[in-house]
Amino acid sequence: MPLREGDPESIGEYAIESRIGTGGMGVVYLGRSASGRAVAVKVVHTQYADDRDFRARFRQEVAAARRVSGAFTAPVVDADPEAELPWMATAYVDGDTLAQRVTASGPLRWPQLRRLGVELAEALREIHRAEVVHRDLKPSNVLLLDTGSAGGGADGAVRVIDFGISRAAHSDVRTQTGLVMGSPPFMAPEQFSSPRDVGPPVDVFSLGALLVYAATGRSPFEAENAYLAAYQTVHNDPELGRIPGLLRPLVLSCLAKSPQDRPTPDAVREALAALPEELPGTEPDSAPSAVDLPTATLTTSAEDSAGNGSATLPPGTTSGPTSDPTSGTITPDTPVAQQAPATPRRLGRARSIKVAVSVVAVLAAAAVGVGVTSTSGGDEAAHEDARPGAPDGWRPWHTDLTAADGKGKAKGELPASMMPDMPNCTPSALGVYCSSEKRALFRLDPLTGRTDWTKPMHRTARVGGFTVTDPKVVGDRVLALSDDGSEGIDAFDATSGRKVWRFKGPQAEFSFLSGVIVVHVGKLGPSNTAAYAALDPRTGRELWRRTLTTDSPAPLYAGRDGTLVADLRQTRTGERTVARLDTRTGRTLGRVTAPKGDLWLATVHDGSAYYARWENDSGASSRIFIQDLTSGAVRSVDFPWAVEPEAPPLVRGDVMYVFDYANEMVLALDLKRGKALWTTSRELRVFSEPSVRGTTLYATTPDSSIVAINTRTGRERWRTKPAVAADGGKSGTVDERSPSPVAPLSVGGVLYAVTDSGPFSAAARRS
């Protein structure tokens, strides 16, 4: 990539020639020494340079990388962690990442796949011998040398890079309390449940996931976003797809839920080396017969190198893909599942607030039954006077919806430090509406936070929490999934709770867009074509139905002047169409051709589509592309650094507000002039999606306060008193809480918000 204005001409003794990539924590440049040696120079972003904890982690990264040697890692050649902008230089590896190779050429054939596994296992052996745990082994951190490079070849030789979140076994430098670091869906279960205490087996788990990805183009825990990927990693069996049959037992042992049940890197290497270099038969994916398969003896991580207690894996007997839904395989001509496009990317960064809320609710509801306790949220909050404009009878309240009905932590419950154990709630002017695994819908009184009425979920409908979704408030109606397990939609009067209509299921999801209820008809399944219907929100009458073919799991967006925008792009066919549809008829009104590249359609606003470009599968985005949906004209604006948006940006006029999840700050971008207006202070710790009303931006903070920010300057105007006591409640301490995908809602003189400690209300002040 070319250099940009402001990039350095040199770093240390190295002349900078170009950019290699950008991540959430820094920029990587191609540099050259005075002797002509090429190096990759990683430079920390400016905003981290004054962060004492980050500098400590960077020093740890340098030390860890220097400790590791071997043929399959990129050695450190120079570093200065004490520089104004800390940097580290490693030997430059000329090649593609595994993610780039699979995206460009598809899954690896057997010889390349076997070699990848052998070399990765050897790399992990060297890393672990140096008493270092990588902790972030993923496709973008595995380089394959280009043809002709030393040690390379058509299938590439492996180099493991980026020890950015690694930890030496004896190091006292730990990640921030409650902070999960890594890249779902390639992380091990214990990285979510106990992120500060992980050991070498997490890298073996990631190795197993990488082998599945290299063989199929998908992680074994692929999901629409990071929350669901984490849930599936902890609770579900892996999806192995069309992985060669003889490799399945080894991969399953690497993906064992318990660290003690996984093999050591040495055992993995020996098992792979014992497998044939070529598969019998003409089909590249076919497995050999049972008599051709060697028996692999694996030493688990809990055993010593002498093989004490080693377990013998039975030879695989699978002769090819089957249609058994429990087998983890799919038939050869089955299209890619709609909910997980084949293009590798961090899907957790690529969907709407609606999806994020739904998945968080699934995690919370699947873990525990939801009980309700209304509390004052602390003495100070309880005694805060109602501000002018607040309705009569209102006082600040906080309602705890995380109780487990007095039975303690439910079996398999995800710990609070892993991710939000928050209620599935939607605040509105008419009340706060919530759904849970036990209650299809219930209303919290906006004055008191107490439960006003409830619609219980029929016991036959409780299937692992997946009947839960976030309620939709549309005028005087509130919509939720049917309470009988039919996966239909029920509409209720928002005040009385009286049912007014039902749309029969099954349906995968629904949303309110441009005045209609848009329903994905049918269950999510292995197809990139799906039917969508539009319903009248008052009557439930179906207005139209269309079948759309697209890679997007949720392709419809609210457009301007009674229109919907349909993202019809397909990677496989090269289709780049984005269409405008009439909301009441579904008829196509016009089409444009989307910009080229691996772009996420982040949001649609006022007749324009906004596409974000990912940086090398990192989950970070450095540029936004803006397209007029009538003329098709495209322009672009660079972010001042590579941001990590957890949900779609908020556009108001010519300003875009982006919640940078990695840095816990809001960035305001002037889209007209292409410049950053301001960012919130890092000390502020913005902890939710923002909302804007007039010249004030609202966001929650980790202590369950709501902060008001001047949209012209980015400076704090005021904040509410914490809704939850500082020592925590059931969701843990302040630092163990998780960012909320629900933006605060301003209604008159009252603000409503939702965190993993429950929904709450607070008094708004005069700005």
JSON list of C-alpha atoms in Angstrom, two decimals, residues 227-371:
[
{"chain": "A", "resi": 227, "resn": "TYR", "atom": "CA", "xyz": [-20.81, -12.78, 20.48]},
{"chain": "A", "resi": 228, "resn": "LEU", "atom": "CA", "xyz": [-22.44, -15.75, 18.77]},
{"chain": "A", "resi": 229, "resn": "ALA", "atom": "CA", "xyz": [-19.05, -17.17, 17.72]},
{"chain": "A", "resi": 230, "resn": "ALA", "atom": "CA", "xyz": [-18.00, -17.08, 21.37]},
{"chain": "A", "resi": 231, "resn": "TYR", "atom": "CA", "xyz": [-21.19, -18.78, 22.49]},
{"chain": "A", "resi": 232, "resn": "GLN", "atom": "CA", "xyz": [-20.77, -21.51, 19.88]},
{"chain": "A", "resi": 233, "resn": "THR", "atom": "CA", "xyz": [-17.13, -22.04, 20.85]},
{"chain": "A", "resi": 234, "resn": "VAL", "atom": "CA", "xyz": [-18.06, -22.56, 24.49]},
{"chain": "A", "resi": 235, "resn": "HIS", "atom": "CA", "xyz": [-21.21, -24.66, 23.99]},
{"chain": "A", "resi": 236, "resn": "ASN", "atom": "CA", "xyz": [-21.47, -26.17, 20.50]},
{"chain": "A", "resi": 237, "resn": "ASP", "atom": "CA", "xyz": [-19.71, -28.92, 18.62]},
{"chain": "A", "resi": 238, "resn": "PRO", "atom": "CA", "xyz": [-17.46, -27.70, 15.79]},
{"chain": "A", "resi": 239, "resn": "GLU", "atom": "CA", "xyz": [-18.71, -27.68, 12.20]},
{"chain": "A", "resi": 240, "resn": "LEU", "atom": "CA", "xyz": [-15.99, -29.45, 10.22]},
{"chain": "A", "resi": 241, "resn": "GLY", "atom": "CA", "xyz": [-17.56, -29.25, 6.77]},
{"chain": "A", "resi": 242, "resn": "ARG", "atom": "CA", "xyz": [-15.75, -31.09, 3.96]},
{"chain": "A", "resi": 243, "resn": "ILE", "atom": "CA", "xyz": [-12.53, -31.63, 5.86]},
{"chain": "A", "resi": 244, "resn": "PRO", "atom": "CA", "xyz": [-10.76, -34.86, 4.75]},
{"chain": "A", "resi": 245, "resn": "GLY", "atom": "CA", "xyz": [-12.03, -37.80, 6.76]},
{"chain": "A", "resi": 246, "resn": "LEU", "atom": "CA", "xyz": [-8.62, -38.98, 7.97]},
{"chain": "A", "resi": 247, "resn": "LEU", "atom": "CA", "xyz": [-7.97, -35.55, 9.48]},
{"chain": "A", "resi": 248, "resn": "ARG", "atom": "CA", "xyz": [-11.21, -35.36, 11.48]},
{"chain": "A", "resi": 249, "resn": "PRO", "atom": "CA", "xyz": [-10.11, -37.29, 14.61]},
{"chain": "A", "resi": 250, "resn": "LEU", "atom": "CA", "xyz": [-6.97, -35.19, 14.98]},
{"chain": "A", "resi": 251, "resn": "VAL", "atom": "CA", "xyz": [-8.82, -31.90, 14.49]},
{"chain": "A", "resi": 252, "resn": "LEU", "atom": "CA", "xyz": [-11.55, -32.91, 16.95]},
{"chain": "A", "resi": 253, "resn": "SER", "atom": "CA", "xyz": [-8.90, -33.66, 19.56]},
{"chain": "A", "resi": 254, "resn": "CYS", "atom": "CA", "xyz": [-7.36, -30.20, 19.03]},
{"chain": "A", "resi": 255, "resn": "LEU", "atom": "CA", "xyz": [-10.83, -28.64, 19.42]},
{"chain": "A", "resi": 256, "resn": "ALA", "atom": "CA", "xyz": [-11.61, -30.38, 22.71]},
{"chain": "A", "resi": 257, "resn": "LYS", "atom": "CA", "xyz": [-13.43, -28.05, 25.11]},
{"chain": "A", "resi": 258, "resn": "SER", "atom": "CA", "xyz": [-11.14, -28.95, 28.01]},
{"chain": "A", "resi": 259, "resn": "PRO", "atom": "CA", "xyz": [-7.48, -27.83, 27.65]},
{"chain": "A", "resi": 260, "resn": "GLN", "atom": "CA", "xyz": [-6.31, -31.05, 29.31]},
{"chain": "A", "resi": 261, "resn": "ASP", "atom": "CA", "xyz": [-7.87, -33.13, 26.53]},
{"chain": "A", "resi": 262, "resn": "ARG", "atom": "CA", "xyz": [-5.92, -31.50, 23.70]},
{"chain": "A", "resi": 263, "resn": "PRO", "atom": "CA", "xyz": [-2.73, -32.96, 22.24]},
{"chain": "A", "resi": 264, "resn": "THR", "atom": "CA", "xyz": [0.65, -31.27, 22.48]},
{"chain": "A", "resi": 265, "resn": "PRO", "atom": "CA", "xyz": [2.13, -29.59, 19.37]},
{"chain": "A", "resi": 266, "resn": "ASP", "atom": "CA", "xyz": [4.67, -32.42, 19.16]},
{"chain": "A", "resi": 267, "resn": "ALA", "atom": "CA", "xyz": [1.89, -35.01, 19.13]},
{"chain": "A", "resi": 268, "resn": "VAL", "atom": "CA", "xyz": [0.01, -33.07, 16.44]},
{"chain": "A", "resi": 269, "resn": "ARG", "atom": "CA", "xyz": [3.13, -32.83, 14.31]},
{"chain": "A", "resi": 270, "resn": "GLU", "atom": "CA", "xyz": [3.86, -36.55, 14.61]},
{"chain": "A", "resi": 271, "resn": "ALA", "atom": "CA", "xyz": [0.27, -37.50, 13.80]},
{"chain": "A", "resi": 272, "resn": "LEU", "atom": "CA", "xyz": [0.23, -35.32, 10.69]},
{"chain": "A", "resi": 273, "resn": "ALA", "atom": "CA", "xyz": [3.65, -36.53, 9.55]},
{"chain": "A", "resi": 274, "resn": "ALA", "atom": "CA", "xyz": [2.35, -40.10, 9.76]},
{"chain": "A", "resi": 275, "resn": "LEU", "atom": "CA", "xyz": [-0.49, -39.38, 7.33]},
{"chain": "A", "resi": 276, "resn": "PRO", "atom": "CA", "xyz": [0.01, -40.05, 3.60]},
{"chain": "A", "resi": 277, "resn": "GLU", "atom": "CA", "xyz": [1.37, -37.21, 1.47]},
{"chain": "A", "resi": 278, "resn": "GLU", "atom": "CA", "xyz": [-1.30, -37.86, -1.18]},
{"chain": "A", "resi": 279, "resn": "LEU", "atom": "CA", "xyz": [-4.88, -39.02, -0.70]},
{"chain": "A", "resi": 280, "resn": "PRO", "atom": "CA", "xyz": [-5.95, -42.13, -2.60]},
{"chain": "A", "resi": 281, "resn": "GLY", "atom": "CA", "xyz": [-8.57, -41.66, -5.33]},
{"chain": "A", "resi": 282, "resn": "THR", "atom": "CA", "xyz": [-9.23, -38.94, -7.84]},
{"chain": "A", "resi": 283, "resn": "GLU", "atom": "CA", "xyz": [-11.30, -36.57, -5.67]},
{"chain": "A", "resi": 284, "resn": "PRO", "atom": "CA", "xyz": [-9.13, -34.14, -3.69]},
{"chain": "A", "resi": 285, "resn": "ASP", "atom": "CA", "xyz": [-11.53, -34.27, -0.75]},
{"chain": "A", "resi": 286, "resn": "SER", "atom": "CA", "xyz": [-12.02, -38.02, -0.63]},
{"chain": "A", "resi": 287, "resn": "ALA", "atom": "CA", "xyz": [-10.66, -39.91, 2.36]},
{"chain": "A", "resi": 288, "resn": "PRO", "atom": "CA", "xyz": [-8.74, -43.17, 2.15]},
{"chain": "A", "resi": 289, "resn": "SER", "atom": "CA", "xyz": [-10.29, -46.37, 3.32]},
{"chain": "A", "resi": 290, "resn": "ALA", "atom": "CA", "xyz": [-9.88, -47.47, 6.89]},
{"chain": "A", "resi": 291, "resn": "VAL", "atom": "CA", "xyz": [-7.08, -49.89, 6.05]},
{"chain": "A", "resi": 292, "resn": "ASP", "atom": "CA", "xyz": [-5.01, -47.07, 4.54]},
{"chain": "A", "resi": 293, "resn": "LEU", "atom": "CA", "xyz": [-5.24, -44.84, 7.59]},
{"chain": "A", "resi": 294, "resn": "PRO", "atom": "CA", "xyz": [-2.48, -44.81, 10.19]},
{"chain": "A", "resi": 295, "resn": "THR", "atom": "CA", "xyz": [-3.43, -44.83, 13.84]},
{"chain": "A", "resi": 296, "resn": "ALA", "atom": "CA", "xyz": [-2.35, -41.60, 15.54]},
{"chain": "A", "resi": 297, "resn": "THR", "atom": "CA", "xyz": [-1.29, -41.71, 19.16]},
{"chain": "A", "resi": 298, "resn": "LEU", "atom": "CA", "xyz": [-1.61, -38.27, 20.73]},
{"chain": "A", "resi": 299, "resn": "THR", "atom": "CA", "xyz": [-0.17, -37.03, 23.98]},
{"chain": "A", "resi": 300, "resn": "THR", "atom": "CA", "xyz": [-2.57, -34.55, 25.55]},
{"chain": "A", "resi": 301, "resn": "SER", "atom": "CA", "xyz": [-1.48, -31.26, 27.08]},
{"chain": "A", "resi": 302, "resn": "ALA", "atom": "CA", "xyz": [-1.88, -32.67, 30.57]},
{"chain": "A", "resi": 303, "resn": "GLU", "atom": "CA", "xyz": [0.60, -35.50, 29.90]},
{"chain": "A", "resi": 304, "resn": "ASP", "atom": "CA", "xyz": [4.37, -35.57, 29.84]},
{"chain": "A", "resi": 305, "resn": "SER", "atom": "CA", "xyz": [6.51, -36.00, 26.77]},
{"chain": "A", "resi": 306, "resn": "ALA", "atom": "CA", "xyz": [7.04, -39.68, 27.57]},
{"chain": "A", "resi": 307, "resn": "GLY", "atom": "CA", "xyz": [3.48, -40.30, 26.48]},
{"chain": "A", "resi": 308, "resn": "ASN", "atom": "CA", "xyz": [2.11, -41.40, 29.86]},
{"chain": "A", "resi": 309, "resn": "GLY", "atom": "CA", "xyz": [-1.61, -41.88, 29.56]},
{"chain": "A", "resi": 310, "resn": "SER", "atom": "CA", "xyz": [-1.61, -41.24, 25.82]},
{"chain": "A", "resi": 311, "resn": "ALA", "atom": "CA", "xyz": [-4.87, -41.89, 24.00]},
{"chain": "A", "resi": 312, "resn": "THR", "atom": "CA", "xyz": [-5.12, -43.70, 20.67]},
{"chain": "A", "resi": 313, "resn": "LEU", "atom": "CA", "xyz": [-7.48, -42.10, 18.18]},
{"chain": "A", "resi": 314, "resn": "PRO", "atom": "CA", "xyz": [-9.50, -44.53, 16.06]},
{"chain": "A", "resi": 315, "resn": "PRO", "atom": "CA", "xyz": [-8.82, -44.32, 12.34]},
{"chain": "A", "resi": 316, "resn": "GLY", "atom": "CA", "xyz": [-11.37, -42.28, 10.38]},
{"chain": "A", "resi": 317, "resn": "THR", "atom": "CA", "xyz": [-13.68, -44.24, 8.13]},
{"chain": "A", "resi": 318, "resn": "THR", "atom": "CA", "xyz": [-15.51, -41.44, 6.36]},
{"chain": "A", "resi": 319, "resn": "SER", "atom": "CA", "xyz": [-15.45, -42.00, 2.61]},
{"chain": "A", "resi": 320, "resn": "GLY", "atom": "CA", "xyz": [-16.75, -38.58, 1.70]},
{"chain": "A", "resi": 321, "resn": "PRO", "atom": "CA", "xyz": [-19.28, -35.86, 2.53]},
{"chain": "A", "resi": 322, "resn": "THR", "atom": "CA", "xyz": [-22.68, -36.92, 3.82]},
{"chain": "A", "resi": 323, "resn": "SER", "atom": "CA", "xyz": [-25.98, -35.17, 4.38]},
{"chain": "A", "resi": 324, "resn": "ASP", "atom": "CA", "xyz": [-26.24, -36.14, 8.05]},
{"chain": "A", "resi": 325, "resn": "PRO", "atom": "CA", "xyz": [-26.93, -32.83, 9.82]},
{"chain": "A", "resi": 326, "resn": "THR", "atom": "CA", "xyz": [-25.19, -34.04, 12.97]},
{"chain": "A", "resi": 327, "resn": "SER", "atom": "CA", "xyz": [-22.01, -35.13, 11.22]},
{"chain": "A", "resi": 328, "resn": "GLY", "atom": "CA", "xyz": [-20.52, -31.70, 10.67]},
{"chain": "A", "resi": 329, "resn": "THR", "atom": "CA", "xyz": [-20.36, -32.22, 6.89]},
{"chain": "A", "resi": 330, "resn": "ILE", "atom": "CA", "xyz": [-22.34, -30.89, 3.96]},
{"chain": "A", "resi": 331, "resn": "THR", "atom": "CA", "xyz": [-22.97, -32.24, 0.50]},
{"chain": "A", "resi": 332, "resn": "PRO", "atom": "CA", "xyz": [-20.54, -31.13, -2.23]},
{"chain": "A", "resi": 333, "resn": "ASP", "atom": "CA", "xyz": [-23.06, -28.94, -4.03]},
{"chain": "A", "resi": 334, "resn": "THR", "atom": "CA", "xyz": [-24.53, -27.27, -0.96]},
{"chain": "A", "resi": 335, "resn": "PRO", "atom": "CA", "xyz": [-24.16, -23.47, -1.21]},
{"chain": "A", "resi": 336, "resn": "VAL", "atom": "CA", "xyz": [-22.50, -21.48, 1.54]},
{"chain": "A", "resi": 337, "resn": "ALA", "atom": "CA", "xyz": [-24.81, -20.89, 4.49]},
{"chain": "A", "resi": 338, "resn": "GLN", "atom": "CA", "xyz": [-26.47, -17.53, 4.25]},
{"chain": "A", "resi": 339, "resn": "GLN", "atom": "CA", "xyz": [-25.71, -16.50, 7.79]},
{"chain": "A", "resi": 340, "resn": "ALA", "atom": "CA", "xyz": [-21.96, -16.84, 7.22]},
{"chain": "A", "resi": 341, "resn": "PRO", "atom": "CA", "xyz": [-20.58, -15.61, 3.87]},
{"chain": "A", "resi": 342, "resn": "ALA", "atom": "CA", "xyz": [-17.55, -17.50, 2.60]},
{"chain": "A", "resi": 343, "resn": "THR", "atom": "CA", "xyz": [-15.34, -14.42, 2.43]},
{"chain": "A", "resi": 344, "resn": "PRO", "atom": "CA", "xyz": [-13.18, -14.55, 5.59]},
{"chain": "A", "resi": 345, "resn": "ARG", "atom": "CA", "xyz": [-13.73, -11.54, 7.80]},
{"chain": "A", "resi": 346, "resn": "ARG", "atom": "CA", "xyz": [-14.45, -10.63, 11.35]},
{"chain": "A", "resi": 347, "resn": "LEU", "atom": "CA", "xyz": [-18.21, -10.87, 11.09]},
{"chain": "A", "resi": 348, "resn": "GLY", "atom": "CA", "xyz": [-18.63, -9.42, 14.57]},
{"chain": "A", "resi": 349, "resn": "ARG", "atom": "CA", "xyz": [-17.82, -6.03, 13.07]},
{"chain": "A", "resi": 350, "resn": "ALA", "atom": "CA", "xyz": [-20.14, -6.33, 10.13]},
{"chain": "A", "resi": 351, "resn": "ARG", "atom": "CA", "xyz": [-23.76, -6.28, 11.20]},
{"chain": "A", "resi": 352, "resn": "SER", "atom": "CA", "xyz": [-26.38, -4.05, 12.68]},
{"chain": "A", "resi": 353, "resn": "ILE", "atom": "CA", "xyz": [-27.14, -3.01, 16.24]},
{"chain": "A", "resi": 354, "resn": "LYS", "atom": "CA", "xyz": [-30.23, -5.19, 15.95]},
{"chain": "A", "resi": 355, "resn": "VAL", "atom": "CA", "xyz": [-28.18, -8.31, 15.41]},
{"chain": "A", "resi": 356, "resn": "ALA", "atom": "CA", "xyz": [-25.75, -7.46, 18.19]},
{"chain": "A", "resi": 357, "resn": "VAL", "atom": "CA", "xyz": [-28.60, -6.97, 20.69]},
{"chain": "A", "resi": 358, "resn": "SER", "atom": "CA", "xyz": [-30.23, -10.22, 19.62]},
{"chain": "A", "resi": 359, "resn": "VAL", "atom": "CA", "xyz": [-27.08, -12.27, 20.12]},
{"chain": "A", "resi": 360, "resn": "VAL", "atom": "CA", "xyz": [-26.29, -10.74, 23.49]},
{"chain": "A", "resi": 361, "resn": "ALA", "atom": "CA", "xyz": [-29.82, -11.63, 24.53]},
{"chain": "A", "resi": 362, "resn": "VAL", "atom": "CA", "xyz": [-29.35, -15.19, 23.33]},
{"chain": "A", "resi": 363, "resn": "LEU", "atom": "CA", "xyz": [-26.24, -15.52, 25.49]},
{"chain": "A", "resi": 364, "resn": "ALA", "atom": "CA", "xyz": [-27.95, -14.09, 28.55]},
{"chain": "A", "resi": 365, "resn": "ALA", "atom": "CA", "xyz": [-31.18, -16.01, 28.15]},
{"chain": "A", "resi": 366, "resn": "ALA", "atom": "CA", "xyz": [-29.53, -19.32, 27.31]},
{"chain": "A", "resi": 367, "resn": "ALA", "atom": "CA", "xyz": [-27.44, -19.11, 30.45]},
{"chain": "A", "resi": 368, "resn": "VAL", "atom": "CA", "xyz": [-30.06, -18.26, 33.06]},
{"chain": "A", "resi": 369, "resn": "GLY", "atom": "CA", "xyz": [-33.74, -17.83, 33.60]},
{"chain": "A", "resi": 370, "resn": "VAL", "atom": "CA", "xyz": [-34.48, -14.13, 33.97]},
{"chain": "A", "resi": 371, "resn": "GLY", "atom": "CA", "xyz": [-35.70, -12.79, 37.27]}
]
